[in-house]
Tab-separated table of C-alpha atoms in Angstrom:
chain	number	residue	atom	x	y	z
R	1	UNK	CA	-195.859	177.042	-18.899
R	2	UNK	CA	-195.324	176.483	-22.715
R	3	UNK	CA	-197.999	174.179	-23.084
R	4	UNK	CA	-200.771	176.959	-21.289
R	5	UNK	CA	-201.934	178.457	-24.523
R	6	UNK	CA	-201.094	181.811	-24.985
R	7	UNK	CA	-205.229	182.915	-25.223
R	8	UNK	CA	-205.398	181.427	-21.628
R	9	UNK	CA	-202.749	183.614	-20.415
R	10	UNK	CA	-203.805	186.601	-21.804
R	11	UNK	CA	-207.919	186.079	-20.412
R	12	UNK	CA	-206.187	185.487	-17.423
R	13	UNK	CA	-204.243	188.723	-17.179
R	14	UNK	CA	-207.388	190.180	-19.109
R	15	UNK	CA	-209.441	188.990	-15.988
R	16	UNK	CA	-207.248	190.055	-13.286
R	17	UNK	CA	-206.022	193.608	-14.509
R	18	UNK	CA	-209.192	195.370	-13.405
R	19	UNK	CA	-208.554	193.870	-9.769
R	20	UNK	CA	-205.006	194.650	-9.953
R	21	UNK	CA	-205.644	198.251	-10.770
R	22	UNK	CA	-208.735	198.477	-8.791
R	23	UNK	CA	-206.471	197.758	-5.849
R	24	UNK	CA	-203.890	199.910	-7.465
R	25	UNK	CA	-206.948	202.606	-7.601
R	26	UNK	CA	-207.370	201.790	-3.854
R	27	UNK	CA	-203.844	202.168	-2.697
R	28	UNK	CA	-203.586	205.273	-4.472
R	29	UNK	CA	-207.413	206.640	-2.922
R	30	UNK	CA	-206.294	205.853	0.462
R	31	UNK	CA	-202.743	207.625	0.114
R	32	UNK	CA	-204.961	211.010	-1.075
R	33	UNK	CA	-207.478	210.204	1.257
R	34	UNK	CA	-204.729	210.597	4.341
R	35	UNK	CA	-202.931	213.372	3.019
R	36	UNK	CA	-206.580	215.240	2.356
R	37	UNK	CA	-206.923	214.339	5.785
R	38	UNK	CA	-204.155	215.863	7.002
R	39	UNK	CA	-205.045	219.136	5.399
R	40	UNK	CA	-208.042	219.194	6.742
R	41	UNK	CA	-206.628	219.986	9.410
R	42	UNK	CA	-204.263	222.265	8.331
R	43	UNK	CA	-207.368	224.324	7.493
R	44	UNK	CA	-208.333	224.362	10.704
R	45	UNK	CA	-211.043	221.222	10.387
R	46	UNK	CA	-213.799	223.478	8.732
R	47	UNK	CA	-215.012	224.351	11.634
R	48	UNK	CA	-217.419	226.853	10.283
R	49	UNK	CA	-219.111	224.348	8.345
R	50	UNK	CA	-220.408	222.936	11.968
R	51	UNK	CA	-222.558	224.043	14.398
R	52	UNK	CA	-220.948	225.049	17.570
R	53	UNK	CA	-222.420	222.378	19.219
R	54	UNK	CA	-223.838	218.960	19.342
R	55	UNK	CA	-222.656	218.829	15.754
R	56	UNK	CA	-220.982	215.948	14.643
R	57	UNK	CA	-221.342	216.698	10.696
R	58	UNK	CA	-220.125	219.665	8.754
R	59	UNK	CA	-223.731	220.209	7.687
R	60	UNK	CA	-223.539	223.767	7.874
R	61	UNK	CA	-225.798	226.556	9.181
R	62	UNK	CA	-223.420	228.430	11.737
R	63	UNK	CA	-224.207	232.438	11.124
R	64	UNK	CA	-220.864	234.670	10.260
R	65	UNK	CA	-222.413	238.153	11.004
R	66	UNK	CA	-220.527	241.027	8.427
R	67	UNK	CA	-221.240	244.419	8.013
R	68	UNK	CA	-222.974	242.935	4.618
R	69	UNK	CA	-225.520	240.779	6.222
R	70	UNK	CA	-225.773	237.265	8.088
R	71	UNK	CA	-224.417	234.608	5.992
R	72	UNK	CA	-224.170	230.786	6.492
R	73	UNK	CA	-222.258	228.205	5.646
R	74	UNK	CA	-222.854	225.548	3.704
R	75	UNK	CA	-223.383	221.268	4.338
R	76	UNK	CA	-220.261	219.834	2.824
R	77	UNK	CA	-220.831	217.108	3.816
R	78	UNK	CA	-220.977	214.132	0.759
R	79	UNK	CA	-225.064	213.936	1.083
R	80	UNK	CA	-225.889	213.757	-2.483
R	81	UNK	CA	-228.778	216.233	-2.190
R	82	UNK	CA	-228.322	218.807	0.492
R	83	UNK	CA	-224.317	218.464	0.583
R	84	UNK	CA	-221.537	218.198	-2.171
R	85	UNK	CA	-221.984	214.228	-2.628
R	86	UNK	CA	-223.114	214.651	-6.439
R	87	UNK	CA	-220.142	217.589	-6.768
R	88	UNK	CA	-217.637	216.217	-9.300
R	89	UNK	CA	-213.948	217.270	-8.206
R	90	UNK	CA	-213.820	219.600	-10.871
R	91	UNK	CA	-217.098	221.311	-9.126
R	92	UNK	CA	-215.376	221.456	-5.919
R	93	UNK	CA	-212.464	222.837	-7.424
R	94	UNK	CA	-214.157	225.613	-9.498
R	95	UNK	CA	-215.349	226.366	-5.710
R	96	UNK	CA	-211.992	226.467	-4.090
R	97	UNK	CA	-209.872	228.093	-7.047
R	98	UNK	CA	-213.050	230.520	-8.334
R	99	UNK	CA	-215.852	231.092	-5.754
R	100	UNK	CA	-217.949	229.477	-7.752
R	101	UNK	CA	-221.145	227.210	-6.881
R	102	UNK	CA	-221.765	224.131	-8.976
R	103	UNK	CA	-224.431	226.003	-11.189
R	104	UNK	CA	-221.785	229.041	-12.296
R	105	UNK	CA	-223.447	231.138	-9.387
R	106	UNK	CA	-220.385	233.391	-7.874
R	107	UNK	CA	-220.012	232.092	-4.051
R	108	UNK	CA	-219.725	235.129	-1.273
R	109	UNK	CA	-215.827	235.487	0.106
R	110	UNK	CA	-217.213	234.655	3.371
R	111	UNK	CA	-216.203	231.294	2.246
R	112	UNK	CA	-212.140	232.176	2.109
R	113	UNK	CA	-211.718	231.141	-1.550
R	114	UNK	CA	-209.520	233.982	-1.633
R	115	UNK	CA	-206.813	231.624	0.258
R	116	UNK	CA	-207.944	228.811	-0.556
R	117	UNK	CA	-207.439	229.803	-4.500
R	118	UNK	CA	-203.682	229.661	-3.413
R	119	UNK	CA	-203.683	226.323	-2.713
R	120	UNK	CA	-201.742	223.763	-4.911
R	121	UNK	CA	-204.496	221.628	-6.983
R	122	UNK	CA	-203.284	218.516	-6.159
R	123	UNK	CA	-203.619	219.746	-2.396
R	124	UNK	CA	-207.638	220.391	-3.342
R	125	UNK	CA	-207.701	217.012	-4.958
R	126	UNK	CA	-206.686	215.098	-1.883
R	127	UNK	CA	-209.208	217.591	0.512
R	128	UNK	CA	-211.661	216.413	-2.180
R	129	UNK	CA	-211.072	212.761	-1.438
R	130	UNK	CA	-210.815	213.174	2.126
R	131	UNK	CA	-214.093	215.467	2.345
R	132	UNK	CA	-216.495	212.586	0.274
R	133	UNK	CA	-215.542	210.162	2.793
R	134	UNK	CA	-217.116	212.343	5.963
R	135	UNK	CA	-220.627	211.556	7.609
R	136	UNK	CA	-223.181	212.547	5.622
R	137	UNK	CA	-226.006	215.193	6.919
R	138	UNK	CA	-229.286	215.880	5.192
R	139	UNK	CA	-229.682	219.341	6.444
R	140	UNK	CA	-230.700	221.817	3.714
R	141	UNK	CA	-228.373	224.927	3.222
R	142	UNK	CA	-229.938	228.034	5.137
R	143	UNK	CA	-230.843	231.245	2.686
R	144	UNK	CA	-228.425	233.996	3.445
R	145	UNK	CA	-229.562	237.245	5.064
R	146	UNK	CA	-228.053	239.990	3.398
R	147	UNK	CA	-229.349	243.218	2.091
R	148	UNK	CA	-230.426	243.917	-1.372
R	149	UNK	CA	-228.461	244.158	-4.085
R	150	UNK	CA	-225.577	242.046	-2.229
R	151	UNK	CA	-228.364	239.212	-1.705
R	152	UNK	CA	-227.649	238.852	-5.803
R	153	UNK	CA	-224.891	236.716	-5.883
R	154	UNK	CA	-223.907	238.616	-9.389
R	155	UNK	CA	-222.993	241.687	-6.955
R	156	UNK	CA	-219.912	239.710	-6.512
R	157	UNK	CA	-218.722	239.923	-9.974
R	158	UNK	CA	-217.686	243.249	-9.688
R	159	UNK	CA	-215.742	242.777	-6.088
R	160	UNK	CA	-214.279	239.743	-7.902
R	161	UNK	CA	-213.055	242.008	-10.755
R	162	UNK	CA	-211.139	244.201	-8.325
R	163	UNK	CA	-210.104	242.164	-5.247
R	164	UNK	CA	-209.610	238.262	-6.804
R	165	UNK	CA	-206.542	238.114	-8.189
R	166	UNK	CA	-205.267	234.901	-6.812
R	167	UNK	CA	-201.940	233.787	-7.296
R	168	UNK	CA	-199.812	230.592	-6.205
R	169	UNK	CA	-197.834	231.353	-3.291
R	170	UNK	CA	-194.572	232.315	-4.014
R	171	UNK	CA	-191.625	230.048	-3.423
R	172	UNK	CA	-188.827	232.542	-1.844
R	173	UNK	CA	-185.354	231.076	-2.415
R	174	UNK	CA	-183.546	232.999	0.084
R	175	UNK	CA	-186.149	231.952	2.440
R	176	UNK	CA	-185.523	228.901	4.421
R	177	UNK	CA	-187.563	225.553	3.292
R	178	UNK	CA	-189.468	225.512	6.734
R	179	UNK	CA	-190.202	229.525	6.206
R	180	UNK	CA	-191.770	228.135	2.608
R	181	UNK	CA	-193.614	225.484	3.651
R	182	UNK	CA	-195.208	227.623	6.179
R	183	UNK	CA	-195.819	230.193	4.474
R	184	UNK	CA	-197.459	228.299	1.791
R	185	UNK	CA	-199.444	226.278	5.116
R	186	UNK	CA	-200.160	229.661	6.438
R	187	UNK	CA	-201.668	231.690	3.323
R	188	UNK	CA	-203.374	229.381	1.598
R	189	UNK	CA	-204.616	226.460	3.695
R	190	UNK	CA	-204.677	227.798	7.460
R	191	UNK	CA	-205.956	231.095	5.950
R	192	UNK	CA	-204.719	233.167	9.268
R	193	UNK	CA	-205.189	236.703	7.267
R	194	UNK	CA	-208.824	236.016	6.675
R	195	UNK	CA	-209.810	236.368	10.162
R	196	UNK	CA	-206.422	238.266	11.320
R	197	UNK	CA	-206.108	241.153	8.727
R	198	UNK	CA	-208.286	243.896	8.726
R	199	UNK	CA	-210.538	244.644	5.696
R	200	UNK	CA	-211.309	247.627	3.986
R	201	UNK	CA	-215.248	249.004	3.343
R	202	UNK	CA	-215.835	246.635	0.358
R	203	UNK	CA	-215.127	243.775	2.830
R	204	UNK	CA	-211.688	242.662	1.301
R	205	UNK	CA	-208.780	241.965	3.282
R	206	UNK	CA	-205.745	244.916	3.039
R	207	UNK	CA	-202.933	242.879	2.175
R	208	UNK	CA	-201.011	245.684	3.251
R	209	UNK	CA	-202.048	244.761	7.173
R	210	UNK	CA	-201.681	241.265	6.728
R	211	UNK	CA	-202.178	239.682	10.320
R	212	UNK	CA	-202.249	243.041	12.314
R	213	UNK	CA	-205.836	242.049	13.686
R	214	UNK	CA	-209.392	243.256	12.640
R	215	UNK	CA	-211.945	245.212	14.316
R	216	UNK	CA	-214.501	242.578	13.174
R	217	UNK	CA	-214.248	238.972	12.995
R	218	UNK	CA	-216.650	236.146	13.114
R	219	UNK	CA	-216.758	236.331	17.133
R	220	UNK	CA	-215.510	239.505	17.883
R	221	UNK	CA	-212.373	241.739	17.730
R	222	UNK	CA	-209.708	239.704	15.935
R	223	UNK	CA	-206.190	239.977	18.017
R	224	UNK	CA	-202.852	241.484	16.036
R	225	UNK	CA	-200.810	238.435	15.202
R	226	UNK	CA	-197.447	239.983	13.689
R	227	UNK	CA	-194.000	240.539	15.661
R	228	UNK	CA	-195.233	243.529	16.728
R	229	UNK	CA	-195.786	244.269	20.980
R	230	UNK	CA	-198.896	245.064	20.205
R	231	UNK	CA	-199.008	241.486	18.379
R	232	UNK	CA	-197.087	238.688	19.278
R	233	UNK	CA	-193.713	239.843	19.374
R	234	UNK	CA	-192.783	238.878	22.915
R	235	UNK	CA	-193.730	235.339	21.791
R	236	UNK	CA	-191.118	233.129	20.571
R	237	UNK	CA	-191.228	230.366	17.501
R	238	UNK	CA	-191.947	227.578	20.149
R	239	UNK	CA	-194.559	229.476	22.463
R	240	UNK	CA	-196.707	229.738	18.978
R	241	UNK	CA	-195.801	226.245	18.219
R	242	UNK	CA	-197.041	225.741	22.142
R	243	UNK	CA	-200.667	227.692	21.268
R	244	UNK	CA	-201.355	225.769	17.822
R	245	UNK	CA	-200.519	222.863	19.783
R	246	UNK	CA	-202.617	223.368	23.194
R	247	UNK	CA	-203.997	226.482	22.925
R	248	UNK	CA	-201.587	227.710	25.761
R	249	UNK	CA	-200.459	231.526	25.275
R	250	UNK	CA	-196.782	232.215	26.927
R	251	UNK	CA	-198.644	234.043	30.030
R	252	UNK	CA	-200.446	230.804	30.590
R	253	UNK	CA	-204.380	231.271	29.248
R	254	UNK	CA	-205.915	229.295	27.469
R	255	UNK	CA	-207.031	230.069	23.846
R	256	UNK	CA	-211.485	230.647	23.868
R	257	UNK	CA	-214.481	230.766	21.232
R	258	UNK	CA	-213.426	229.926	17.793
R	259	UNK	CA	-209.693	229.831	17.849
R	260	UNK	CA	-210.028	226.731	20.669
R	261	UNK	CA	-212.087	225.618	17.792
R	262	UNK	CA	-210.035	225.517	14.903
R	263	UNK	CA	-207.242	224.312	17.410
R	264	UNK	CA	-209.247	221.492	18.378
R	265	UNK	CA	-210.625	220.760	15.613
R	266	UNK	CA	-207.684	221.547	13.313
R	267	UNK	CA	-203.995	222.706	14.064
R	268	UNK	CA	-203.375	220.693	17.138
R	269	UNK	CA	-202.787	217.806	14.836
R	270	UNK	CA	-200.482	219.231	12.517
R	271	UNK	CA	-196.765	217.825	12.521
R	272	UNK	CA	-194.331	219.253	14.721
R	273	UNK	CA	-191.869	220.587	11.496
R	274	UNK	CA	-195.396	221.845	10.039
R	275	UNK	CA	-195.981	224.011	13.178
R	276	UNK	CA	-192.448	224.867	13.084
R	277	UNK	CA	-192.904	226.345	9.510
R	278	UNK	CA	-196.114	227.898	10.347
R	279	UNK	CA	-194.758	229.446	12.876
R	280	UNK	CA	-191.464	230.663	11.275
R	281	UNK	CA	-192.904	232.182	9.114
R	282	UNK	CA	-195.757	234.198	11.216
R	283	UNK	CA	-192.717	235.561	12.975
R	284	UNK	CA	-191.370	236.753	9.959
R	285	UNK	CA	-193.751	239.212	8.542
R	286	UNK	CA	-193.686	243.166	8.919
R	287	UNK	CA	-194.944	244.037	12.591
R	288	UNK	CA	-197.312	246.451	12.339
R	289	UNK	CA	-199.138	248.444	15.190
R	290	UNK	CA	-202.477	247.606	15.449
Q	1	UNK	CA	-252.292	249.664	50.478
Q	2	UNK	CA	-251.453	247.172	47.974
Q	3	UNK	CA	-250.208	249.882	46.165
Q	4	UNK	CA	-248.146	250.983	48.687
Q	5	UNK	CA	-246.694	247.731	49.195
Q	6	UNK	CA	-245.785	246.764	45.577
Q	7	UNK	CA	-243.899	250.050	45.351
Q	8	UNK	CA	-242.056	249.226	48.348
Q	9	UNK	CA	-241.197	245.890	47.360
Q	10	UNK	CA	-239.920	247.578	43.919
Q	11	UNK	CA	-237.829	249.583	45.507
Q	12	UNK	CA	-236.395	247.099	47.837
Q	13	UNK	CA	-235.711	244.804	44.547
Q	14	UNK	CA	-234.135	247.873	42.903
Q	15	UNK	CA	-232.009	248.390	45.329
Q	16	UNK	CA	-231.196	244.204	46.105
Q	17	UNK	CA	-230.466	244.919	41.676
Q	18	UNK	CA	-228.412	247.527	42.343
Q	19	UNK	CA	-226.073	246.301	44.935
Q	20	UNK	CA	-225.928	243.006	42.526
Q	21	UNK	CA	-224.919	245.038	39.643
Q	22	UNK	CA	-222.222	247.260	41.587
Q	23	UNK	CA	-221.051	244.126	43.413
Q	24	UNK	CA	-221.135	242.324	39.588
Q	25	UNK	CA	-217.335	244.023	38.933
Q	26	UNK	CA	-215.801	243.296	42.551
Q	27	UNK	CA	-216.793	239.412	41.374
Q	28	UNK	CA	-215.632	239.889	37.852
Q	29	UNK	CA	-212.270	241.818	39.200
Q	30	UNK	CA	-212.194	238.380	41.496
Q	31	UNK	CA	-212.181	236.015	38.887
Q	32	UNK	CA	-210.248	237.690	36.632
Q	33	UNK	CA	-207.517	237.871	39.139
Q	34	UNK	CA	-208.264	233.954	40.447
Q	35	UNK	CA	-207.617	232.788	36.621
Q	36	UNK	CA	-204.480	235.263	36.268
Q	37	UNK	CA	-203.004	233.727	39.075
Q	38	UNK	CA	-204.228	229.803	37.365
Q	39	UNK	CA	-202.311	231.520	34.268
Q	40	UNK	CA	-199.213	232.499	36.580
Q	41	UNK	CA	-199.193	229.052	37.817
Q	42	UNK	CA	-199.082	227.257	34.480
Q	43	UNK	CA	-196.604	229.801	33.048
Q	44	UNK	CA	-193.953	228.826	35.465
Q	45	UNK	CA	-194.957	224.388	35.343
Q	46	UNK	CA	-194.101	225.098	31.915
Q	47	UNK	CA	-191.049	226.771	31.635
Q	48	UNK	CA	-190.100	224.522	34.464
Q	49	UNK	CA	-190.560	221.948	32.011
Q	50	UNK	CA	-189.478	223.129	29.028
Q	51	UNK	CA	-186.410	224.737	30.329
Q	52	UNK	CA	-185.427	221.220	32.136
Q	53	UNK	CA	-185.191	223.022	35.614
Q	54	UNK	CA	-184.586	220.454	37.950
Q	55	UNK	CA	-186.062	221.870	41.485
Q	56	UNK	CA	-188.408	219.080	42.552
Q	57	UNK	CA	-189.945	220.960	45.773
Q	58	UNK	CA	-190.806	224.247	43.717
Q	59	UNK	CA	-192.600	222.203	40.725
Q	60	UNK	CA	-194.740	220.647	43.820
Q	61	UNK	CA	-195.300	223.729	45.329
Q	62	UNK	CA	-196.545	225.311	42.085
Q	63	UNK	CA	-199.090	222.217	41.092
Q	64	UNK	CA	-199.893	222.948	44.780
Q	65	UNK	CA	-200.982	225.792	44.188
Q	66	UNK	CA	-202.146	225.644	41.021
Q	67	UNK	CA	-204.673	223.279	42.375
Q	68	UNK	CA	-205.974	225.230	45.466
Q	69	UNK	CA	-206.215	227.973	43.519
Q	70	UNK	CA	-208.728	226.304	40.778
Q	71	UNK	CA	-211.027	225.487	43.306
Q	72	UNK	CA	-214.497	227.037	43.765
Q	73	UNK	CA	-214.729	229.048	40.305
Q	74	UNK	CA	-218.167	228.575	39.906
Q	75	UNK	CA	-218.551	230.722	43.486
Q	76	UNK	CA	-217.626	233.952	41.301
Q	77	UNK	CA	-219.910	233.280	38.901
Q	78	UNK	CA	-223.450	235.010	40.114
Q	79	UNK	CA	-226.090	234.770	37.620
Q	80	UNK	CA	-225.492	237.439	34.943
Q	81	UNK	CA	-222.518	238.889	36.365
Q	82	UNK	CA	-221.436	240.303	33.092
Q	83	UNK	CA	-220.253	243.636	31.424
Q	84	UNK	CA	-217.903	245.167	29.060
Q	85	UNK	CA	-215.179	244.404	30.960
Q	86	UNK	CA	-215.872	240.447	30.808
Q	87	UNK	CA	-214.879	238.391	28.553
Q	88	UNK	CA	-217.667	235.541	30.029
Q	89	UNK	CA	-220.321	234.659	27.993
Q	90	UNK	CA	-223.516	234.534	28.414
Q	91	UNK	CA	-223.865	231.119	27.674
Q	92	UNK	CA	-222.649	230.496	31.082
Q	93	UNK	CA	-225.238	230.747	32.784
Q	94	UNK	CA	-227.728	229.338	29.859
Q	95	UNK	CA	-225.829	226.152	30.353
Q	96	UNK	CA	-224.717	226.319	34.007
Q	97	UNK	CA	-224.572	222.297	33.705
Q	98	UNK	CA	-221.689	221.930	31.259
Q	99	UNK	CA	-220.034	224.985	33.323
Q	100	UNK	CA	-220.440	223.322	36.533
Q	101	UNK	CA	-219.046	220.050	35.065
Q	102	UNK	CA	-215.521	221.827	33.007
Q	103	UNK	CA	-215.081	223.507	36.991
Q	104	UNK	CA	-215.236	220.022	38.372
Q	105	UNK	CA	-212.758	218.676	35.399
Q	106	UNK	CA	-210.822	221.266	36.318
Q	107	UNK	CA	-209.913	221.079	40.067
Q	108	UNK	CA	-209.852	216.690	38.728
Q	109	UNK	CA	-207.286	217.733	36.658
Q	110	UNK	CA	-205.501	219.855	38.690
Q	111	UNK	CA	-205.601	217.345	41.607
Q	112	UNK	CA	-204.356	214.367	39.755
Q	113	UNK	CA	-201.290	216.899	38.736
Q	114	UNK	CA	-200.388	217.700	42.175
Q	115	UNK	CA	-200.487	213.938	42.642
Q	116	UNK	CA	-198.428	213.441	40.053
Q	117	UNK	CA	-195.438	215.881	41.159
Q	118	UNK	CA	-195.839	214.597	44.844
Q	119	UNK	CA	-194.614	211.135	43.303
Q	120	UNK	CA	-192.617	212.131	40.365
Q	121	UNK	CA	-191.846	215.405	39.150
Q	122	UNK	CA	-189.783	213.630	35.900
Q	123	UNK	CA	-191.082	215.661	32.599
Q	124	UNK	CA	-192.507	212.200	31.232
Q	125	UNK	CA	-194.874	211.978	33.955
Q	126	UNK	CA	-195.919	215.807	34.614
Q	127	UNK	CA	-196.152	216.464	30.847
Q	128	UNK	CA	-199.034	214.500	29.992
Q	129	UNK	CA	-200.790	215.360	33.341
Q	130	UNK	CA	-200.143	219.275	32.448
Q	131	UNK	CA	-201.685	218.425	29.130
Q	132	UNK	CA	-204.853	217.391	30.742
Q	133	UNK	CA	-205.164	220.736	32.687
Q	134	UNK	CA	-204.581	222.140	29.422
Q	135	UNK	CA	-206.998	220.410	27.989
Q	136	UNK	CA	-209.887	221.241	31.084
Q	137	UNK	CA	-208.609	225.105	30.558
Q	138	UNK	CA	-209.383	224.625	26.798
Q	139	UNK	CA	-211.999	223.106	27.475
Q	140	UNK	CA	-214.141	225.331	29.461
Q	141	UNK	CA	-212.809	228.780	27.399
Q	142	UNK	CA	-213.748	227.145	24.294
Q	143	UNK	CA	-217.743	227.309	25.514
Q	144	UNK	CA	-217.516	229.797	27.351
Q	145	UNK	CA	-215.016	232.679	27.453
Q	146	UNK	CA	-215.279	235.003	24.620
Q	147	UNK	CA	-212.161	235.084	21.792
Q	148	UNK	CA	-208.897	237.153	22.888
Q	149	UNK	CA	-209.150	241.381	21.937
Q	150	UNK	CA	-205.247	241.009	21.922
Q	151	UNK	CA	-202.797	238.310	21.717
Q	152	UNK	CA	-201.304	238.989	25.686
């Protein structure tokens, strides 16, 4: 080994480094790339970013009536001209965390930024990973329909101003760590309260009804989900374990529309302790009448 | 004359319509109690199941039932027999095909259950084979029933 001059030894290691920490790079891409996976799901697989049917891409397109006009989502798929494929991660992130598009332009809440904001930004990091390894689409984003002046996306500034004030979720000592983890699952990534809380004229979720159900949702009346019994308060931790699992409610039917959606597509992969937490923590907020 | 006869046929058709349409909520009332009684039917498998209540004959007489009773759903389902108090959509009967083939899935399912229990009602077996009349349930709500009011 002595007589292997030292120059050789170091244009070896020289030459092999990049391989080493390209494989290093790898390891470490396919670890995020799981985990971004698995919140994927969490989220409830994006389903709005797919057509309800014969859609195998999250190219977007699917129509979420509001009171504020028909909007559509978006391809996020990694296409690198109709989808998010030339988005750097901090782009995707200033999307996630701010509402923002990659040009600056505010994005409408109808994406749930407002929850997703929450999330940690590693979390977004690994979603990023996961999302740029997804099948490609070419279709071209669909022109929102909403009436003037909320067809300027700078209308949002102002609803920003007063309703997006995201913080972290809260880590509650005295709370259990399965209450925690779901309740961090639950606000930020599953985003229940943006379909399950009701929202005031401006089109922002009252915090102060969080999961007590919504007159309006994107298919419909949206059902009250806290302990109350006009919510789900004759359901117990495992029967909503049960649901996100298989879609099975406690009286036997069978989750429909968009929630067997986000089941499917989504939740019914989570982990059993994840459901668990989820749960545990659903059951623990205020019950309020609808 | 042909007058005459076009108005009578009009009325004849409005009042064919009208029997249809008053007739559309005894078949909705129908169906609503048929899948109640599915509902009933998986409520008690599963707490069978999940409490680990060991009575062999009444888990066989419940996928029993549950299988006679998932047959001919399709029958209750006239063209357009919809209203406020249904939660069918009308995709239904825009793609009668796909709704034909979850009813078929359905009574498959339910069959191979009841087949299941009639050899072996151990929770290993009748687990998966509730999952896949879970999954045909799923299946066909997720096309075409409409998304819960309430969380009952």
């Amino acid at each position: 080994m002595s007589q292997v001059p030292l120059s050789v030894i170091f244009a070896f290691f020289a030459w092999a480094a990049p391989m080493y920490s390209q494989g290093a790079v790898q390891a470490r891409d396919q670890s995020a790339i799981k985990r971004g996976e698995y919140l994927f799901h969490a989220s409830g697989g994006c389903s709005c970013h797919a057509l309800p049917k014969g859609d195998d891409t999250l190219g977007g397109g699917r129509p979420l009536k509001t009171p504020f006009g028909t909007f559509y989502s978006t391809n996020i798929t990694p296409d690198g001209k109709a989808g998010i494929g030339h988005w750097s991660f901090d782009d995707f992130y200033n999307a996630m965390a701010h509402g923002e598009r990659k040009n600056g332009d505010n994005l409408y809440p109808t994406f749930p930024y407002t929850s997703f904001a929450r999330m940690r930004k590693e979390d977004v990091a690994d979603l990023y990973a996961y999302l740029q390894t997804l099948k490609p689409s070419p279709r071209e984003n669909r022109p929102n329909e909403a009436l003037f002046p909320l067809s300027l996306r700078l209308s949002v500034t102002p609803w920003k101003w007063l309703f997006f004030h995201p913080q972290p979720v809260a880590s509650e000592p005295k709370q259990s760590p399965a209450w925690n983890r779901g309740a961090y699952l639950a606000q930020a990534v599953a985003h229940c309260g943006e379909c399950h809380s009701p929202r005031n004229i401006f089109g922002a979720v009252e915090t102060s009804h969080y999961l007590a159900g919504a007159a309006t949702g994107p298919d419909g009346p949206v059902p009250n989900i806290t302990p109350d019994k006009k919510g789900i308060g004759d359901w117990d931790t495992s029967d909503l374990v049960d649901y996100l699992k298989t879609g099975m409610k406690p009286n036997g039917d069978f989750a429909g529309s968009v929630m067997a959606e986000v089941i499917d597509d989504g939740y019914k992969y989570l982990s059993e302790d994840d459901l668990n937490a989820i749960a545990t923590y659903v059951k623990s907020v205020p019950a309020l009448p609808r | 004359m042909r007058a005459l006869i076009a108005f009578a046929g009009a009325v004849f058709l409005g009042a064919v319509s009208l029997q249809a349409a008053d007739n559309n909520a005894a078949y909705i009332k129908a169906r609503q109690g048929q899948m109640s009684a599915l509902g009933g039917h998986m409520e008690a498998l599963g707490s069978l199941l999940k409490g680990k209540i060991n009575k062999p004959d009444l888990l066989k007489a419940q996928a029993e039932a549950l299988h006679s009773g998932s047959m001919h759903v399709t029958e209750l389902f006239p063209q357009g027999s919809t209203d406020k108090k249904s939660h069918s959509k009308a995709s239904i009967w825009k793609d009668w095909k796909t709704f034909e083939a979850n009813a078929a899935d359905l009574e498959k399912a339910t069959a191979e259950l009841a087949a299941t229990a009639q050899k072996s009602t151990d929770a290993a077996k009748i687990g998966p084979a509730m999952g896949k009349v879970g999954e045909a349930c799923k299946s066909c709500h997720k096309s075409f029933k409409e998304v819960e009011k309430d969380a009952k």
